[in-house]
Amino acid sequence: MTATHDPRLPGEILDFLACPTPAAWVDWALENPETLLIDHAQCEKKAASTAMSLLYRYVDDSELLTKMARLAREELLHFEQVVKLMEGRGIVYRPIGAARYAEGMRRHVRSQEPQRLVDVLIVGAIIEARSCERFARLIPHLDDELAKFYRGLVKSEGRHYEDYLMLARRLGEESIDDRVAFFIAQEGELITTPDTEFRFHSGVPA
């Protein structure tokens, strides 16, 4: 199968990421619709948790607080919407093991501030950009209900990517281009190398 992107996907996201999602992952996702939705729900919940942790840890930057508060609300709303979709399809939400994806990038986050915050924001931008790209990648192959929902997510996840990257650039003491390039390279490797279990952010099937 040759997968195509939804035309609503912002072009700058494709330029930002090292590579598009492999077609093999798209095929894998379509073979695992239940796991796709369950892990999607977990990703939305984790995204809200990340935003909340930034709210609690970094309390002296009003723009960061405003952006993360809005992001947390939107991610929790998306979580609720995915769970409702699952209920309509007879899918029971349950915890499943995480992909190696997010941890594979976060293990490179520096420990000292303000570098730690900058790295966390860069990783957040990349995760949101990839999520946006994967929604667009799936849309042409989905039923009408799910395709409509994912089209809405392309817009919101694209905005989240922009917010994370803007904050990282503003809070960095110097150019962050090298750090962005480093994490982009790590992310590209994670999504193009084999995984044994399908997840929303997994690599290709082993």
GROMACS .gro file of N, CA, C and O in nm, residues 10-17 71 121-122 124-130 132 155-167 169 184:
model
  136
   10PRO      N    1   0.028   2.076   0.770
   10PRO     CA    2   0.116   2.191   0.741
   10PRO      C    3   0.248   2.145   0.681
   10PRO      O    4   0.313   2.052   0.730
   11GLY      N    5   0.290   2.210   0.572
   11GLY     CA    6   0.413   2.171   0.505
   11GLY      C    7   0.535   2.185   0.592
   11GLY      O    8   0.631   2.108   0.579
   12GLU      N    9   0.533   2.281   0.686
   12GLU     CA   10   0.651   2.301   0.770
   12GLU      C   11   0.676   2.182   0.863
   12GLU      O   12   0.789   2.159   0.905
   13ILE      N   13   0.572   2.105   0.893
   13ILE     CA   14   0.592   1.987   0.977
   13ILE      C   15   0.670   1.881   0.901
   13ILE      O   16   0.761   1.818   0.956
   14LEU      N   17   0.638   1.862   0.775
   14LEU     CA   18   0.715   1.766   0.695
   14LEU      C   19   0.859   1.812   0.680
   14LEU      O   20   0.952   1.730   0.681
   15ASP      N   21   0.880   1.942   0.668
   15ASP     CA   22   1.016   1.995   0.658
   15ASP      C   23   1.091   1.980   0.791
   15ASP      O   24   1.213   1.960   0.792
   16PHE      N   25   1.018   1.990   0.900
   16PHE     CA   26   1.079   1.984   1.033
   16PHE      C   27   1.127   1.843   1.066
   16PHE      O   28   1.237   1.824   1.120
   17LEU      N   29   1.048   1.743   1.034
   17LEU     CA   30   1.083   1.604   1.067
   17LEU      C   31   1.187   1.550   0.970
   17LEU      O   32   1.196   1.593   0.856
   71LEU      N   33  -0.271   2.363   2.654
   71LEU     CA   34  -0.236   2.234   2.595
   71LEU      C   35  -0.291   2.120   2.680
   71LEU      O   36  -0.347   2.024   2.626
  121LEU      N   37   1.123   2.084   2.592
  121LEU     CA   38   1.037   2.154   2.497
  121LEU      C   39   1.063   2.109   2.353
  121LEU      O   40   0.969   2.092   2.275
  122ILE      N   41   1.190   2.087   2.319
  122ILE     CA   42   1.222   2.037   2.185
  122ILE      C   43   1.162   1.899   2.164
  122ILE      O   44   1.101   1.872   2.059
  124GLY      N   45   0.907   1.775   2.315
  124GLY     CA   46   0.763   1.793   2.306
  124GLY      C   47   0.721   1.836   2.167
  124GLY      O   48   0.622   1.787   2.111
  125ALA      N   49   0.798   1.929   2.108
  125ALA     CA   50   0.767   1.975   1.972
  125ALA      C   51   0.775   1.861   1.871
  125ALA      O   52   0.689   1.848   1.783
  126ILE      N   53   0.877   1.778   1.884
  126ILE     CA   54   0.894   1.667   1.790
  126ILE      C   55   0.783   1.564   1.804
  126ILE      O   56   0.728   1.516   1.704
  127ILE      N   57   0.747   1.531   1.927
  127ILE     CA   58   0.639   1.434   1.950
  127ILE      C   59   0.508   1.485   1.891
  127ILE      O   60   0.434   1.410   1.826
  128GLU      N   61   0.478   1.612   1.915
  128GLU     CA   62   0.354   1.668   1.861
  128GLU      C   63   0.357   1.672   1.708
  128GLU      O   64   0.257   1.643   1.642
  129ALA      N   65   0.473   1.708   1.651
  129ALA     CA   66   0.485   1.711   1.505
  129ALA      C   67   0.465   1.571   1.446
  129ALA      O   68   0.396   1.554   1.345
  130ARG      N   69   0.526   1.471   1.507
  130ARG     CA   70   0.511   1.334   1.456
  130ARG      C   71   0.368   1.286   1.472
  130ARG      O   72   0.314   1.218   1.382
  132CYS      N   73   0.101   1.469   1.464
  132CYS     CA   74   0.028   1.539   1.359
  132CYS      C   75   0.049   1.469   1.224
  132CYS      O   76  -0.046   1.442   1.150
  155LYS      N   77  -0.486   1.984   1.314
  155LYS     CA   78  -0.478   2.127   1.341
  155LYS      C   79  -0.428   2.155   1.482
  155LYS      O   80  -0.337   2.236   1.502
  156SER      N   81  -0.484   2.087   1.581
  156SER     CA   82  -0.446   2.116   1.720
  156SER      C   83  -0.305   2.067   1.751
  156SER      O   84  -0.227   2.137   1.817
  157GLU      N   85  -0.268   1.948   1.702
  157GLU     CA   86  -0.133   1.899   1.728
  157GLU      C   87  -0.029   1.986   1.658
  157GLU      O   88   0.081   2.006   1.708
  158GLY      N   89  -0.065   2.038   1.540
  158GLY     CA   90   0.025   2.130   1.473
  158GLY      C   91   0.049   2.256   1.555
  158GLY      O   92   0.161   2.308   1.561
  159ARG      N   93  -0.055   2.306   1.620
  159ARG     CA   94  -0.040   2.423   1.706
  159ARG      C   95   0.045   2.390   1.829
  159ARG      O   96   0.127   2.472   1.873
  160HIS      N   97   0.028   2.272   1.883
  160HIS     CA   98   0.108   2.233   1.999
  160HIS      C   99   0.257   2.227   1.962
  160HIS      O  100   0.342   2.269   2.039
  161TYR      N  101   0.286   2.171   1.846
  161TYR     CA  102   0.423   2.167   1.796
  161TYR      C  103   0.481   2.308   1.789
  161TYR      O  104   0.594   2.334   1.833
  162GLU      N  105   0.404   2.401   1.733
  162GLU     CA  106   0.451   2.539   1.720
  162GLU      C  107   0.476   2.602   1.856
  162GLU      O  108   0.576   2.673   1.874
  163ASP      N  109   0.387   2.578   1.951
  163ASP     CA  110   0.403   2.637   2.085
  163ASP      C  111   0.528   2.583   2.155
  163ASP      O  112   0.606   2.660   2.213
  164TYR      N  113   0.548   2.453   2.150
  164TYR     CA  114   0.666   2.395   2.213
  164TYR      C  115   0.794   2.450   2.150
  164TYR      O  116   0.889   2.487   2.222
  165LEU      N  117   0.799   2.456   2.019
  165LEU     CA  118   0.921   2.501   1.952
  165LEU      C  119   0.945   2.649   1.977
  165LEU      O  120   1.060   2.691   1.999
  166MET      N  121   0.840   2.729   1.977
  166MET     CA  122   0.854   2.871   2.006
  166MET      C  123   0.910   2.894   2.145
  166MET      O  124   1.001   2.975   2.166
  167LEU      N  125   0.857   2.821   2.244
  167LEU     CA  126   0.906   2.835   2.381
  167LEU      C  127   1.052   2.791   2.392
  167LEU      O  128   1.131   2.855   2.461
  169ARG      N  129   1.281   2.802   2.160
  169ARG     CA  130   1.367   2.904   2.099
  169ARG      C  131   1.377   3.028   2.188
  169ARG      O  132   1.484   3.088   2.199
  184ILE      N  133   1.596   1.544   1.628
  184ILE     CA  134   1.529   1.502   1.504
  184ILE      C  135   1.594   1.374   1.450
  184ILE      O  136   1.526   1.281   1.405
   0.00000   0.00000   0.00000
